[in-house]
């Protein structure tokens, strides 16, 4: 089993604004979870703290919980709450 994995993180709305990019490639320790990715982004961009408990997550086009363990090559999506409409 590898010591680390590489994943792609797709960012939208406030996450994209904070990180300045729509996509990140991250190397993480094997066994890392979606919550680990979230916490790493918040540590680097503290302004995202307010969205910590409001964000939904997807891995490979499936909604997942924060404790989902990631695999090499996974695509993680951060989906903050949205508003608007008519």
PDB file of C-alpha atoms in Angstrom:
ATOM      1  CA  UNK A   1       0.000   0.000   0.000  1.00  0.00           C
ATOM      2  CA  UNK A   2       1.425   3.427  -0.912  1.00  0.00           C
ATOM      3  CA  UNK A   3       2.355   5.909   1.815  1.00  0.00           C
ATOM      4  CA  UNK A   4       0.572   8.729   0.006  1.00  0.00           C
ATOM      5  CA  UNK A   5      -2.152   9.352  -2.551  1.00  0.00           C
ATOM      6  CA  UNK A   6      -2.808  12.103  -5.074  1.00  0.00           C
ATOM      7  CA  UNK A   7      -6.328  13.445  -5.550  1.00  0.00           C
ATOM      8  CA  UNK A   8      -8.022  16.230  -7.515  1.00  0.00           C
ATOM      9  CA  UNK A   9     -10.162  18.752  -5.642  1.00  0.00           C
ATOM     10  CA  UNK A  10     -12.771  20.735  -7.591  1.00  0.00           C
ATOM     11  CA  UNK A  11     -13.687  24.039  -5.964  1.00  0.00           C
ATOM     12  CA  UNK A  12     -16.779  26.186  -6.406  1.00  0.00           C
ATOM     13  CA  UNK A  13     -18.050  29.541  -5.138  1.00  0.00           C
ATOM     14  CA  UNK A  14     -16.405  30.628  -1.851  1.00  0.00           C
ATOM     15  CA  UNK A  15     -13.826  27.823  -2.013  1.00  0.00           C
ATOM     16  CA  UNK A  16     -12.747  28.824  -5.509  1.00  0.00           C
ATOM     17  CA  UNK A  17     -12.583  32.492  -4.492  1.00  0.00           C
ATOM     18  CA  UNK A  18     -10.488  31.742  -1.384  1.00  0.00           C
ATOM     19  CA  UNK A  19      -8.075  29.405  -3.172  1.00  0.00           C
ATOM     20  CA  UNK A  20      -7.914  31.451  -6.377  1.00  0.00           C
ATOM     21  CA  UNK A  21      -8.356  28.395  -8.607  1.00  0.00           C
ATOM     22  CA  UNK A  22     -11.137  26.030  -9.679  1.00  0.00           C
ATOM     23  CA  UNK A  23      -9.020  22.906  -9.139  1.00  0.00           C
ATOM     24  CA  UNK A  24      -6.221  21.639  -6.896  1.00  0.00           C
ATOM     25  CA  UNK A  25      -4.083  18.522  -6.973  1.00  0.00           C
ATOM     26  CA  UNK A  26      -3.184  17.404  -3.467  1.00  0.00           C
ATOM     27  CA  UNK A  27      -0.875  14.746  -2.142  1.00  0.00           C
ATOM     28  CA  UNK A  28      -2.184  13.261   1.098  1.00  0.00           C
ATOM     29  CA  UNK A  29      -1.161  10.453   3.419  1.00  0.00           C
ATOM     30  CA  UNK A  30      -2.764   7.095   2.666  1.00  0.00           C
ATOM     31  CA  UNK A  31      -5.977   6.766   4.675  1.00  0.00           C
ATOM     32  CA  UNK A  32      -6.807  10.486   4.431  1.00  0.00           C
ATOM     33  CA  UNK A  33     -10.477  11.447   4.507  1.00  0.00           C
ATOM     34  CA  UNK A  34     -12.598  14.148   2.909  1.00  0.00           C
ATOM     35  CA  UNK A  35     -12.553  15.920   6.308  1.00  0.00           C
ATOM     36  CA  UNK A  36      -8.736  15.972   6.160  1.00  0.00           C
ATOM     37  CA  UNK A  37      -8.917  17.801   2.821  1.00  0.00           C
ATOM     38  CA  UNK A  38     -11.493  20.250   4.209  1.00  0.00           C
ATOM     39  CA  UNK A  39      -9.387  20.907   7.290  1.00  0.00           C
ATOM     40  CA  UNK A  40      -6.250  21.461   5.194  1.00  0.00           C
ATOM     41  CA  UNK A  41      -8.050  24.057   3.066  1.00  0.00           C
ATOM     42  CA  UNK A  42      -9.430  25.802   6.154  1.00  0.00           C
ATOM     43  CA  UNK A  43      -5.971  25.863   7.773  1.00  0.00           C
ATOM     44  CA  UNK A  44      -4.583  27.560   4.661  1.00  0.00           C
ATOM     45  CA  UNK A  45      -7.637  29.820   4.174  1.00  0.00           C
ATOM     46  CA  UNK A  46      -9.180  30.550   7.617  1.00  0.00           C
ATOM     47  CA  UNK A  47     -11.948  32.630   6.028  1.00  0.00           C
ATOM     48  CA  UNK A  48     -13.500  29.287   4.986  1.00  0.00           C
ATOM     49  CA  UNK A  49     -14.132  28.311   8.628  1.00  0.00           C
ATOM     50  CA  UNK A  50     -17.687  29.681   8.478  1.00  0.00           C
ATOM     51  CA  UNK A  51     -18.517  27.143   5.746  1.00  0.00           C
ATOM     52  CA  UNK A  52     -17.021  24.138   7.573  1.00  0.00           C
ATOM     53  CA  UNK A  53     -20.314  22.594   8.725  1.00  0.00           C
ATOM     54  CA  UNK A  54     -22.430  23.838   5.808  1.00  0.00           C
ATOM     55  CA  UNK A  55     -20.499  22.301   2.924  1.00  0.00           C
ATOM     56  CA  UNK A  56     -21.483  19.051   1.210  1.00  0.00           C
ATOM     57  CA  UNK A  57     -18.941  16.803  -0.425  1.00  0.00           C
ATOM     58  CA  UNK A  58     -18.754  14.538  -3.425  1.00  0.00           C
ATOM     59  CA  UNK A  59     -16.241  11.918  -4.428  1.00  0.00           C
ATOM     60  CA  UNK A  60     -16.311  10.626  -7.996  1.00  0.00           C
ATOM     61  CA  UNK A  61     -19.813  12.043  -8.601  1.00  0.00           C
ATOM     62  CA  UNK A  62     -21.346  10.571  -5.414  1.00  0.00           C
ATOM     63  CA  UNK A  63     -22.354  12.573  -2.338  1.00  0.00           C
ATOM     64  CA  UNK A  64     -20.294  11.401   0.644  1.00  0.00           C
ATOM     65  CA  UNK A  65     -19.811  12.080   4.335  1.00  0.00           C
ATOM     66  CA  UNK A  66     -16.681  13.845   5.631  1.00  0.00           C
ATOM     67  CA  UNK A  67     -15.296  10.606   7.097  1.00  0.00           C
ATOM     68  CA  UNK A  68     -15.056   8.975   3.648  1.00  0.00           C
ATOM     69  CA  UNK A  69     -11.557   7.561   3.087  1.00  0.00           C
ATOM     70  CA  UNK A  70      -9.997   8.692  -0.172  1.00  0.00           C
ATOM     71  CA  UNK A  71      -8.312   6.530  -2.799  1.00  0.00           C
ATOM     72  CA  UNK A  72      -5.576   7.446  -5.303  1.00  0.00           C
ATOM     73  CA  UNK A  73      -6.992   9.446  -8.216  1.00  0.00           C
ATOM     74  CA  UNK A  74     -10.284  10.346  -6.509  1.00  0.00           C
ATOM     75  CA  UNK A  75     -12.001  13.552  -7.580  1.00  0.00           C
ATOM     76  CA  UNK A  76     -13.317  15.426  -4.548  1.00  0.00           C
ATOM     77  CA  UNK A  77     -15.888  18.202  -4.942  1.00  0.00           C
ATOM     78  CA  UNK A  78     -16.664  20.846  -2.308  1.00  0.00           C
ATOM     79  CA  UNK A  79     -20.232  22.109  -2.611  1.00  0.00           C
ATOM     80  CA  UNK A  80     -20.967  25.148  -0.430  1.00  0.00           C
ATOM     81  CA  UNK A  81     -24.561  26.218   0.152  1.00  0.00           C
ATOM     82  CA  UNK A  82     -26.028  28.301  -2.642  1.00  0.00           C
ATOM     83  CA  UNK A  83     -28.867  30.762  -2.700  1.00  0.00           C
ATOM     84  CA  UNK A  84     -30.742  32.604  -5.336  1.00  0.00           C
ATOM     85  CA  UNK A  85     -33.416  31.811  -7.817  1.00  0.00           C
ATOM     86  CA  UNK A  86     -36.649  33.522  -8.599  1.00  0.00           C
TER      87      UNK A  86
END
